[in-house]
Structure formats: structure tokens, C-alpha cells
Coordinates of C-alpha atoms and ligand atoms in Angstrom, one line a residue:
X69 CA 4.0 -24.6 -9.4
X70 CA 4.1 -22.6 -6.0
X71 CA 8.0 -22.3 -4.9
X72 CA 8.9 -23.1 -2.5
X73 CA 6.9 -26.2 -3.0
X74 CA 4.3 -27.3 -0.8
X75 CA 4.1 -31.5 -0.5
X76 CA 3.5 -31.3 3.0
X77 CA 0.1 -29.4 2.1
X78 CA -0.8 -31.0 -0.7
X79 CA -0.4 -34.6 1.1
X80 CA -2.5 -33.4 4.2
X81 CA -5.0 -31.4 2.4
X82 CA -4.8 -31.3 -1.4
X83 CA -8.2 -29.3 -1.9
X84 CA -6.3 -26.0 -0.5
X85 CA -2.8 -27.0 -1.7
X86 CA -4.5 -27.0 -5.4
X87 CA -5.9 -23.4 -4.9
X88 CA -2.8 -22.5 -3.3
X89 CA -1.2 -23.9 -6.9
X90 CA -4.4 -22.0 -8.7
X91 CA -3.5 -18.8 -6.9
X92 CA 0.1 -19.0 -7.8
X93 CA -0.5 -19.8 -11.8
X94 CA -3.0 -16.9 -11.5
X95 CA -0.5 -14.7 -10.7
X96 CA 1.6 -15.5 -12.9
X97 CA -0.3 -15.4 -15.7
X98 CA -1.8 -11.6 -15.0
X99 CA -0.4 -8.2 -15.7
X100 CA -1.1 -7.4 -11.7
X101 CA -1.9 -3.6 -11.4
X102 CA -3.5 -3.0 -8.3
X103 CA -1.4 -0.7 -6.7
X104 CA -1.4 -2.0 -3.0
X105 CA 0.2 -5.3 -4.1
X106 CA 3.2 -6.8 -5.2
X107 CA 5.3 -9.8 -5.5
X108 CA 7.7 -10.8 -2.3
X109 CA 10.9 -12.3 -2.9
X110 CA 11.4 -16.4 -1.9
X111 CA 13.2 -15.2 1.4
X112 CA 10.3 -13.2 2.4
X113 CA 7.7 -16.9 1.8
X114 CA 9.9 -18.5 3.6
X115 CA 10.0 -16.7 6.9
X116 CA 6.6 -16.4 6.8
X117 CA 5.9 -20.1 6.4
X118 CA 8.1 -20.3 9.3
X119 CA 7.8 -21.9 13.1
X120 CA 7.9 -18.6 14.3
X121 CA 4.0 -18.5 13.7
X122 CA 4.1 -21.0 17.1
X123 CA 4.7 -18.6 19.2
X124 CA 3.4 -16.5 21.3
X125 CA 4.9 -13.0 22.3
X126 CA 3.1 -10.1 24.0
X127 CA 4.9 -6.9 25.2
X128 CA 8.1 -5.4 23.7
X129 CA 11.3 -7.2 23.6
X130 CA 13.2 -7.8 27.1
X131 CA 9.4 -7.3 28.5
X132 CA 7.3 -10.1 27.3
X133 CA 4.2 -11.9 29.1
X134 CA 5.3 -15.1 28.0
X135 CA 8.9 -16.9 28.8
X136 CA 10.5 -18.8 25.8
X137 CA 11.6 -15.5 24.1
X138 CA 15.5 -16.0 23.4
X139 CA 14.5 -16.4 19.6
X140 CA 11.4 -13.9 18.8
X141 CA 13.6 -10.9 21.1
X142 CA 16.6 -10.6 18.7
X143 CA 14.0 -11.1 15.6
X144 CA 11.9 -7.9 16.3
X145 CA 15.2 -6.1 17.6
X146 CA 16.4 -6.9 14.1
X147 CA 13.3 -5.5 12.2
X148 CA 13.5 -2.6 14.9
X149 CA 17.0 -1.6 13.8
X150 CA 16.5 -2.3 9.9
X151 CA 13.6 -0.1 9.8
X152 CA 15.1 2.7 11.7
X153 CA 18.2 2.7 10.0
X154 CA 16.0 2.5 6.3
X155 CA 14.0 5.3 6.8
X156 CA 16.2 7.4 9.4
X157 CA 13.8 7.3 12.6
X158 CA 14.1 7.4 16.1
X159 CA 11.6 4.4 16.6
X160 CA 9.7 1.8 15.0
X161 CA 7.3 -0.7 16.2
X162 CA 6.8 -3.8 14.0
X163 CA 4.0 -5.0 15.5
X164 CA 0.5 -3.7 13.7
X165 CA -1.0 -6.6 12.4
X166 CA -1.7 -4.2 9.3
X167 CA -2.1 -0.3 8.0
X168 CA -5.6 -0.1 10.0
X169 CA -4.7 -1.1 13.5
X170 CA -1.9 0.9 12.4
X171 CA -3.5 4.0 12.0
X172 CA -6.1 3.0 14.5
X173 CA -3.1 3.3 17.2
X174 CA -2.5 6.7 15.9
X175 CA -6.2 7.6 16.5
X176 CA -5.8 5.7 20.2
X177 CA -2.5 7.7 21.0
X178 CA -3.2 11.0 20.5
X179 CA -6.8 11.7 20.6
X180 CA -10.2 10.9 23.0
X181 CA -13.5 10.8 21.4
X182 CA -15.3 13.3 19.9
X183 CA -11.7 15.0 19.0
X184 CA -10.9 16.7 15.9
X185 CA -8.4 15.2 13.2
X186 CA -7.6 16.4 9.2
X187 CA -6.8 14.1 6.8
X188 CA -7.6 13.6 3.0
X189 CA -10.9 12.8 2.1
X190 CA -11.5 9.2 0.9
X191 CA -13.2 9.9 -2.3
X192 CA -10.4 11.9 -3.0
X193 CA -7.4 9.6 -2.4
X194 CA -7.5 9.2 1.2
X195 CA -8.0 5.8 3.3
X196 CA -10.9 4.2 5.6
X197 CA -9.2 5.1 8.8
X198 CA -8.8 8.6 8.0
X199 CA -12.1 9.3 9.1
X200 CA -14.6 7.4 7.1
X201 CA -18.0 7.6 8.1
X202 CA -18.2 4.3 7.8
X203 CA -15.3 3.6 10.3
X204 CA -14.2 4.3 13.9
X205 CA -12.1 6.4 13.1
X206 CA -15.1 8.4 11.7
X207 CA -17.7 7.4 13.9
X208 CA -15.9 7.8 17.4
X209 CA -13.7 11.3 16.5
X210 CA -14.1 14.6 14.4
X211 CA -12.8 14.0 11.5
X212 CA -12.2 17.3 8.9
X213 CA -11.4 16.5 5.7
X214 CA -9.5 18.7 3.1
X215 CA -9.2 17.7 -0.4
X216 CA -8.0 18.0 -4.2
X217 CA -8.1 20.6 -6.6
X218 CA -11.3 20.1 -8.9
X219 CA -9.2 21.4 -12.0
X220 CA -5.4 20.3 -10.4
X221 CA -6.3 16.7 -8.8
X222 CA -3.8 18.0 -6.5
X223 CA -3.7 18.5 -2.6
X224 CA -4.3 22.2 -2.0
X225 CA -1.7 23.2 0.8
X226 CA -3.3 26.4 1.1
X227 CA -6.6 24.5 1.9
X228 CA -5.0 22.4 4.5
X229 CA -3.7 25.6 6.4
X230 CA -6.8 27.3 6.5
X231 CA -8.7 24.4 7.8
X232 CA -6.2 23.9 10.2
X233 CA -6.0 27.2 11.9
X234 CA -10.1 27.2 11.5
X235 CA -10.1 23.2 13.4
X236 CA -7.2 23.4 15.7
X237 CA -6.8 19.6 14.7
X238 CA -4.9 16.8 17.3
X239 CA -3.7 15.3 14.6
X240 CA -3.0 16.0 10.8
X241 CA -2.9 13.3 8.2
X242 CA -1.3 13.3 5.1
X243 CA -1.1 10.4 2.5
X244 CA -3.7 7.5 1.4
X245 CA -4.8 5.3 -1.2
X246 CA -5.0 7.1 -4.2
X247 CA -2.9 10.1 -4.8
X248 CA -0.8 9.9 -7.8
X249 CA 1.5 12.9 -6.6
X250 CA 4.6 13.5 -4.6
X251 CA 3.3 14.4 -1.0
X252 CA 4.7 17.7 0.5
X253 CA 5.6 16.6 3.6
X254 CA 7.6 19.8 4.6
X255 CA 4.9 22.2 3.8
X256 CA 2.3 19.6 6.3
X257 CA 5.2 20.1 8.6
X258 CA 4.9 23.5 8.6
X259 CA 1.4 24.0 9.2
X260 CA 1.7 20.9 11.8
X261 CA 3.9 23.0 13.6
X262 CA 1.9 26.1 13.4
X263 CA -1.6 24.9 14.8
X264 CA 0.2 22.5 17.6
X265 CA -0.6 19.0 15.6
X266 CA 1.4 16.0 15.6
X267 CA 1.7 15.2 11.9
X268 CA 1.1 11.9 11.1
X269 CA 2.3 10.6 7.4
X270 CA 0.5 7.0 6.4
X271 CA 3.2 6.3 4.1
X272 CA 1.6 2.9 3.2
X273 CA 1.5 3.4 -0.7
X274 CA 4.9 5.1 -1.5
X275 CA 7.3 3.5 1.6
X276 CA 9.3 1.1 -1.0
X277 CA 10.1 4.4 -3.4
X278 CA 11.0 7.0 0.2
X279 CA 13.1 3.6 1.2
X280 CA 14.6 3.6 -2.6
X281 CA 15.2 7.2 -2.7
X282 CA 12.3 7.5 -5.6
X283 CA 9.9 10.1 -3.3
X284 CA 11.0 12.5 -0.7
X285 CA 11.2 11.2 2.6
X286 CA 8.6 12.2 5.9
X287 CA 11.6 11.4 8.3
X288 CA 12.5 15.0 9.9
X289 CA 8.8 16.2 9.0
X290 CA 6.4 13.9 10.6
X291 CA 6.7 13.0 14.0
X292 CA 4.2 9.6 13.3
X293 CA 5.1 7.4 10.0
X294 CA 2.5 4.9 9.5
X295 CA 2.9 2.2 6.8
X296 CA 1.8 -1.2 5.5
X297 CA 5.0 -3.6 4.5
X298 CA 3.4 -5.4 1.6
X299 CA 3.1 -2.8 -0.9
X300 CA 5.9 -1.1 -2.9
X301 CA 7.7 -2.2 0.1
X302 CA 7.8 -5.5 -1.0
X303 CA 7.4 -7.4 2.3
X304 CA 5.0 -9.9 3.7
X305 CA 1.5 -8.5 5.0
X306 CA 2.1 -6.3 8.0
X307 CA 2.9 -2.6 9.5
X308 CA 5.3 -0.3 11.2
X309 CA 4.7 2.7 12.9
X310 CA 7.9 4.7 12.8
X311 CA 7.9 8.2 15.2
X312 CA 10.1 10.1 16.7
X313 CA 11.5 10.0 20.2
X314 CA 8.7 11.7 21.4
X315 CA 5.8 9.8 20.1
X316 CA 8.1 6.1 20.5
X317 CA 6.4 5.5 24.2
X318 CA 2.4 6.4 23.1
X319 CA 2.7 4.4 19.7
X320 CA 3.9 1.5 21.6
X321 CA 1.5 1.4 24.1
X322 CA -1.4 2.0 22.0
X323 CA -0.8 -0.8 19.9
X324 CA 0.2 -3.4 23.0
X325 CA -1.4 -3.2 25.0
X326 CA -3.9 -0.7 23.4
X327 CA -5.4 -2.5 20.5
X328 CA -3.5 -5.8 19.8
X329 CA -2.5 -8.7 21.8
X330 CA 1.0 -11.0 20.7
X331 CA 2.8 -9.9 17.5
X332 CA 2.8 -12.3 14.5
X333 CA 6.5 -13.1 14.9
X334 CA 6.3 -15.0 11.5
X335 CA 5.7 -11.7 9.6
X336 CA 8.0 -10.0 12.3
X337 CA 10.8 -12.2 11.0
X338 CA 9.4 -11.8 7.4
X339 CA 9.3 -8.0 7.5
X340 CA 13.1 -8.0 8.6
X341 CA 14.1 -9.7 5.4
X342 CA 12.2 -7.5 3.5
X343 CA 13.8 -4.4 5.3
X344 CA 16.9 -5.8 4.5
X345 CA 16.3 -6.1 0.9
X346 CA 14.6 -3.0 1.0
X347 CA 18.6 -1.4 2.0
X348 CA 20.2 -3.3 -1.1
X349 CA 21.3 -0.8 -4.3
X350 CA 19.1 -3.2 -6.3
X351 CA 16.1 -1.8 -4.5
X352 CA 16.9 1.8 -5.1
X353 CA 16.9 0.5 -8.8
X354 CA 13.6 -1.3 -8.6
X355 CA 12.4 1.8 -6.9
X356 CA 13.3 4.0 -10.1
X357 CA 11.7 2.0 -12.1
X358 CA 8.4 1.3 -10.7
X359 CA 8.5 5.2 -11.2
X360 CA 9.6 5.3 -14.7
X361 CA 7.5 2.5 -15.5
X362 CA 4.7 4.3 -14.2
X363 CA 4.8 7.2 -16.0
X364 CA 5.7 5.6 -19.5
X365 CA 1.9 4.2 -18.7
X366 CA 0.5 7.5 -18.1
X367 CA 2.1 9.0 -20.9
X368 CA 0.6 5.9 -23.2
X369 CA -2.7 6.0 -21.8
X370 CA -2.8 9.7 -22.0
X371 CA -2.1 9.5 -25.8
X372 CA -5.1 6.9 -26.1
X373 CA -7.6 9.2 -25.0
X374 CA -7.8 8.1 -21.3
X375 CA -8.4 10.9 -18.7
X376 CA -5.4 10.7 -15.2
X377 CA -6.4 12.2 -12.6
X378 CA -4.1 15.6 -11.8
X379 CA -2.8 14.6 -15.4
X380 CA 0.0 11.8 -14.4
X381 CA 1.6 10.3 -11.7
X382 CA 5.5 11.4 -9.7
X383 CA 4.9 7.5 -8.4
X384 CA 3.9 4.2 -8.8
X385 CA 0.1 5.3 -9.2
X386 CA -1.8 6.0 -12.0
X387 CA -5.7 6.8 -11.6
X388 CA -8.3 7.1 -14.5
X389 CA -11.7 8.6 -14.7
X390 CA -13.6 6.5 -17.3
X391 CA -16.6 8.5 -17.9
X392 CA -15.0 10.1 -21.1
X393 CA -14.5 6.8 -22.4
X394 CA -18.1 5.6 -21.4
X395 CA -18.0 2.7 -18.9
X396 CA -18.3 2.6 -15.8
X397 CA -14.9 1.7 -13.4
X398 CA -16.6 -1.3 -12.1
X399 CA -17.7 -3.1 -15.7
X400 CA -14.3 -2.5 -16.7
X401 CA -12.4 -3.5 -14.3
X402 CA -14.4 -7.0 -14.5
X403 CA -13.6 -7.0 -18.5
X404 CA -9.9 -6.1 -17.7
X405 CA -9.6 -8.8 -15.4
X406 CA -11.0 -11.4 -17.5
X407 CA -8.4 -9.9 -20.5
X408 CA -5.7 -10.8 -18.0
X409 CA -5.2 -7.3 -16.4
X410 CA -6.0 -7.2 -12.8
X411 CA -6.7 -3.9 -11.2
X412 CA -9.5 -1.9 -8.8
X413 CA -12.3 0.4 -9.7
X414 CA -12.1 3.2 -7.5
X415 CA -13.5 6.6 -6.8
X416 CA -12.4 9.6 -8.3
X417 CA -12.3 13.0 -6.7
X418 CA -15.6 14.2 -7.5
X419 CA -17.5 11.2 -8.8
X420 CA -20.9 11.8 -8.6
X421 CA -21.3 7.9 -8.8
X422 CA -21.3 5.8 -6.2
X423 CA -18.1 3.8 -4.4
X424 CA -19.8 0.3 -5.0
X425 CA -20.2 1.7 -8.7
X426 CA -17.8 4.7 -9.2
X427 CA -16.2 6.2 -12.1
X428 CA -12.9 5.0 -11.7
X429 CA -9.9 2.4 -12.1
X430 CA -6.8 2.6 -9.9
X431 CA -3.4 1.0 -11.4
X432 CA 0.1 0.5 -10.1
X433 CA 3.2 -0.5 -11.4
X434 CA 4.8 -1.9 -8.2
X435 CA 4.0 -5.6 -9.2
X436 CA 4.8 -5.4 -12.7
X437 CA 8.0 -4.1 -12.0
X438 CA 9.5 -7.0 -9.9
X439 CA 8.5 -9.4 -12.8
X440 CA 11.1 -7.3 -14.6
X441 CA 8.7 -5.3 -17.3
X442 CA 10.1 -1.6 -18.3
X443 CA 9.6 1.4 -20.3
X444 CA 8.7 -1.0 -23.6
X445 CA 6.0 -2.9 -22.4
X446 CA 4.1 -0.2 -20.7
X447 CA 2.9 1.0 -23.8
X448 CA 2.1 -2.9 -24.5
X449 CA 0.1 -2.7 -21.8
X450 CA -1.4 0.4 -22.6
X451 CA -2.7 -0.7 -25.9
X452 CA -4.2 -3.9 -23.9
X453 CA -6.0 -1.7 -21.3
X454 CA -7.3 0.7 -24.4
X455 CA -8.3 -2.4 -26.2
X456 CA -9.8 -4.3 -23.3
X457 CA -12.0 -1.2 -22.2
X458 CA -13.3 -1.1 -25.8
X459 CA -14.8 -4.4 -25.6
X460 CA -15.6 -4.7 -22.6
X461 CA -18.2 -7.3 -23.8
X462 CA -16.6 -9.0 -26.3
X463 CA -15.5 -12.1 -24.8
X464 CA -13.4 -13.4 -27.8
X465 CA -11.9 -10.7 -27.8
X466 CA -10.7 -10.2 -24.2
X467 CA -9.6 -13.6 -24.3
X468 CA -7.5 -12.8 -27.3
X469 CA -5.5 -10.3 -24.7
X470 CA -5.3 -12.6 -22.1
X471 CA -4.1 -14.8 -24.2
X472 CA -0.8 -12.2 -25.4
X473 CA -0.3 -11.4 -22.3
X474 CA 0.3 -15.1 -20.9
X475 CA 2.8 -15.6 -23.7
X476 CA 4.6 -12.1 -23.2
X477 CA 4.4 -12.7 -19.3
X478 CA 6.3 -16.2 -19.9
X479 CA 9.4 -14.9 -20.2
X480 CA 9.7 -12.7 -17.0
X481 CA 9.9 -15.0 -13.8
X482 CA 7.9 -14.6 -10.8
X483 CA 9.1 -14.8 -7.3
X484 CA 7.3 -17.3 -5.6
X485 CA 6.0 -19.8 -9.0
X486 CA 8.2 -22.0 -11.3
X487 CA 7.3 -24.3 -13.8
X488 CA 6.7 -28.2 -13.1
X489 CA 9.5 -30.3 -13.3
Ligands
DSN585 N1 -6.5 -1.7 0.5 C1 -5.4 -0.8 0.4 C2 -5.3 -0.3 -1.0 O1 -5.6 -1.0 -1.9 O2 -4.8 0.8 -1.2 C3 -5.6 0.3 1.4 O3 -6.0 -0.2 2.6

């Protein structure tokens, strides 16, 4: 059952309290592999559940709109100071409602319409709000996009110059969605500083392994850090735009009043709990892990025959192109998710299928990690995946793994369910 419990829902409105429950025992019961998620810690459920989702708060602290702000003011100082003192910044602002107003305030900050920006292209690991023809951010600027290495599956740094010197970009982008290697954020620095751009790193995927020490850190290279607090962070659903003292005043005003009206003090509040369990040794652990956990499943579904993009992962993110192993991403990811093994088709660099349809699954070992699974049961999982993928429409059979995996995912806890008493 969901901990902490929830009587007060399930007495005022027991249809959602049992999908809440359904939700929670769903969880549970699945190896979770999408690699934007995770499990947050009781602390974090419970500041978010809070009465700070009463209140209303817009502006900055000591310059609110609305009176009644002795409480909410030393919260979002508190998150503040956390975050700058995790990731060695000048500035944060805790306020985004998520990673795309987020990097929407980026867009809002430094450029006008019509301007030029580079950034990673989607289809090859980058995100929506990098330029997307589908989104503002593609539809209102210039967007340039740069890319991976056909052969590599690798950013091509020599690329990125060029095309910056050729586009005189506002703004520079690195990071996304999908990139399974370490990101060079001195060498975007470089040719940041070169071509007059204000380097902006959307740290989103990888900011729990730069807070644990398990990838290099943007702080001193990028004078914008944009991430989302819910992935390998480990925090409730939010953002944080992190900058230097430069960039602190434009940030701030692009997202209040720019963009957004009052802050969700509730995930304020729940983000500083996560930051502070973010700073904890046990965290640089978990961080190590996720990473070593994530390459003991590349190496084992390298040595069944399935086909990483750039050949591994140096973080939590693994990404496959199918088509050797004929199947589309999107049929199996349906048959892995009824085997128990929840994950996202997705694009890969070069797919000449469509996004609705690609070639592609995306998997991360953030979640998995906090339910306490290592090295061992990677290449369990593996052998599941391999399996699963094989019979795709054998429904006995996928059952049969869903079934293991229930009774081998019985014995690690998870943070947020417990059984009925
Ligand atoms: N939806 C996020 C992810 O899955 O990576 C990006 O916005």
C-alpha cells in the first residue's frame, strides 16, 4: 500500500485513492527503466503533500506580491543555498515549474525572435525545447542543430565549432534526452567563449551523478545550468536554473515575471529535501552505482546481440537500436511493459523511421538503483529484456517474466509502497 498512507483520500474519494494504491503496486512490481524517472525518498512525499501547496507566492523572496510569506521566504532561501552549495554556483532559482519553462526562460533571456541558437538535434539525443520544429522554441527562433557521429554516436566537437563560427549563435546548448556519453563541457566552453555565446548546459538527465561526483561538473563552464529535479536527482517534479552572477538577474526575471506566475512552494519545500539528500555520502554512492549498474547492462545486452548506440553508456543511459534484432522500438516496448519492464521507444540518431514509430528503446538505471539492484541483476535483467524482445507476441510467455520479476523485485523495498498490514 502507498506510504505514507492516504485514509484521508481514500475516505473522501476512494475511486482516486485506489488508483493512487494501483499506481503505487505498479511500481513496485516493475523493473522501471525509463531514464527520466526515479523513486523519491518518503521525506520528499511528504513535503510535497504538504500545506505549502496553499499558498500563494509570486516574486523572489523579501519581494513577494502577496503578504503571509514568513514561512515560504526561508523555504526557497533554503533550496537557494542547498543548490548553490551542491553544484558550486553563483545562483539558482527554484522556481520553473519544470525542464521546459526552464529552458523556455533561457530562450526568453537571451534571445528575441527570429534569433539564432545551437543545440543537439532531437533525433539525435537532444530535447523539444532545443529547437524542435514542433515547439516555440523552434517556431519563434533560429535554431541550428549539430549532431552525432554516424559511425561514433558521439557529439562531434569539431562540428559544433564550425557551426558556431559559421552561425554566430546567442546561445549554445549542450545536453538532452538521450546521450549515453559524458558531455564535454570544457571544450563547449571553449568555443562558447570563442564565438561570444552564453553556454547553456540542460543538465536535466545527468544532475544527480555531477551532484554525486559520477560525471564532470558544468559549474565553471557554463554560465546557464538548466535541470529538471526528478530525475537522477531524485527530487519531486520540478526545475532549477543555476547561472552565474552574470546571468542570476535575466534568469530570474524571465521566469517571474517572464513566463510563470507564483512558485509551487510545495515542490519548493520538496526540492530542498531532495538537495539535501542529494549532499549526503550515501548519494555519491547511489550515484556510482547507477553508473556501474548501467554499464554492467550495456556490457550484457551487448553480449546478446543488442546494438548501443556510440557502443555503451559513461552514465545512467543506455540506448538501443532494434532494427538488427527485427522489431520495431514501439512493439517492443509494449511487449516489455507487459513482461514487467517499463521503458520508452525512442529515436535513434539516424532512424529513418518515424518518432511515433522509431527504431529505438531508451533505458536508465536511475530507478532501479534506489530499489537497491547492482552489478548481479543487470545481467538478470538483460536476459529478461533479450527474452521479452524475442516474443514480443507470446503472451504466456511475457507473463512468465513478469511474473520472475515480481518475485525477485519482492525483496528490494521501494520508497513510497509497503505491504498491508
Ligand atoms: N521527458 C523527458 C525525458 O524522458 O527525457 C524529457 O523532457
Amino acid at each position: 500500500m502507498h506510504q505514507p498512507s492516504i485514509p484521508h483520500l481514500s475516505a473522501t474519494d476512494p475511486d482516486l485513492a485506489a488508483l493512487v494504491e494501483a499506481e503505487a503496486t505498479r511500481q513496485h512490481d516493475k523493473v522501471r527503466l525509463i531514464a527520466s524517472e526515479n523513486y523519491v525518498s518518503p521525506a520528499v512525499l511528504e513535503a510535497t503533500g504538504s500545506v505549502l501547496t496553499n499558498k500563494y507566492s509570486e516574486g523572489y523572496p523579501g519581494r513577494r506580491y502577496y503578504e503571509g510569506q514568513q514561512v515560504v521566504d526561508p523555504i526557497e532561501e533554503l533550496a537557494q543555498a542547498r543548490a548553490r552549495q551542491l553544484f558550486g554556483v553563483d545562483h539558482a532559482n527554484v522556481q520553473p515549474y519544470s525542464g521546459s519553462p526552464a529552458n523556455l526562460a533561457v530562450h526568453l533571456a537571451f534571445m528575441r525572435p527570429g534569433d539564432t541558437f545551437l543545440s543537439l538535434e532531437l533525433a539525435h539525443g537532444g530535447h523539444l525545447t532545443h529547437g524542435s520544429p514542433v515547439s516555440i522554441s523552434g517556431k519563434w527562433l533560429r535554431p541550428v542543430h549539430y549532431g552525432v557521429g554516424r559511425e561514433t554516436g558521439r557529439v562531434d566537437m569539431d562540428e559544433v565549432r564550425d557551426l558556431a563560427r559559421k552561425e554566430r549563435p546567442k546561445v549554445i546548448f549542450c545536453g538532452g534526452t538521450a546521450i549515453p556519453r559524458t558531455i564535454d563541457f570544457p571544450a563547449f566552453a571553449e568555443i562558447a567563449r570563442e564565438t561570444g555565446a552564453v553556454l547553456v548546459a540542460d543538465i536535466a538527465h545527468i544532475a544527480g551523478l555531477v551532484a554525486g561526483g559520477a560525471h564532470p561538473s558544468p559549474a565553471g563552464h557554463a554560465g546557464v545550468i538548466t535541470t529538471t529535479t526528478h530525475k537522477t536527482l531524485r527530487g519531486p517534479r520540478g526545475a532549477m536554473i543555476m547561472t552565474t552572477g552574470e546571468h542570476a538577474t535575466a534568469i530570474d526575471k524571465a521566469i517571474f515575471p517572464g513566463l510563470q506566475g507564483g512558485p509551487h512552494n510545495h515542490t519548493t519545500a520538496a526540492i530542498a529535501v531532495a538537495l539535501k539528500e542529494a549532499a549526503r555520502e550515501e548519494f555519491r554512492t547511489y550515484a556510482r552505482q547507477i553508473v556501474a549498474n548501467a554499464q554492467a547492462l550495456a556490457g550484457a545486452l551487448t553480449e546478446r546481440g543488442f546494438d548501443l548506440i556510440s557502443g555503451g553508456t559513461d552514465n545512467h543511459l543506455i540506448l538501443i537500436d532494434l532494427t538488427k534484432k527485427d522489431i520495431g522500438g514501439k512493439p517492443a516496448a509494449k511487449a516489455l511493459d507487459r513482461a514487467g519492464i517499463e521503458l520508452n521507444f525512442n529515436t535513434v540518431p539516424f532512424d529513418p523511421r518515424k518518432p511515433w514509430s522509431p527504431s529505438g528503446i531508451r533505458l536508465g538505471t536511475a530507478a532501479v538503483t534506489t530499489r537497491g539492484l547492482t552489478e548481479e541483476h543487470m545481467t538478470s535483467i538483460a536476459v529478461w529484456v533479450d527474452r521479452a524482445v524475442a516474443a514480443a507476441d507470446d503472451e504466456a510467455a511475457l507473463g512468465t517474466i513478469a511474473a520472475e520479476i515480481r518475485d525477485l523485485l519482492g525483496g528490494f523495498p521501494m520508497p513510497g509502497w509497503g505491504p498491508a498490514r
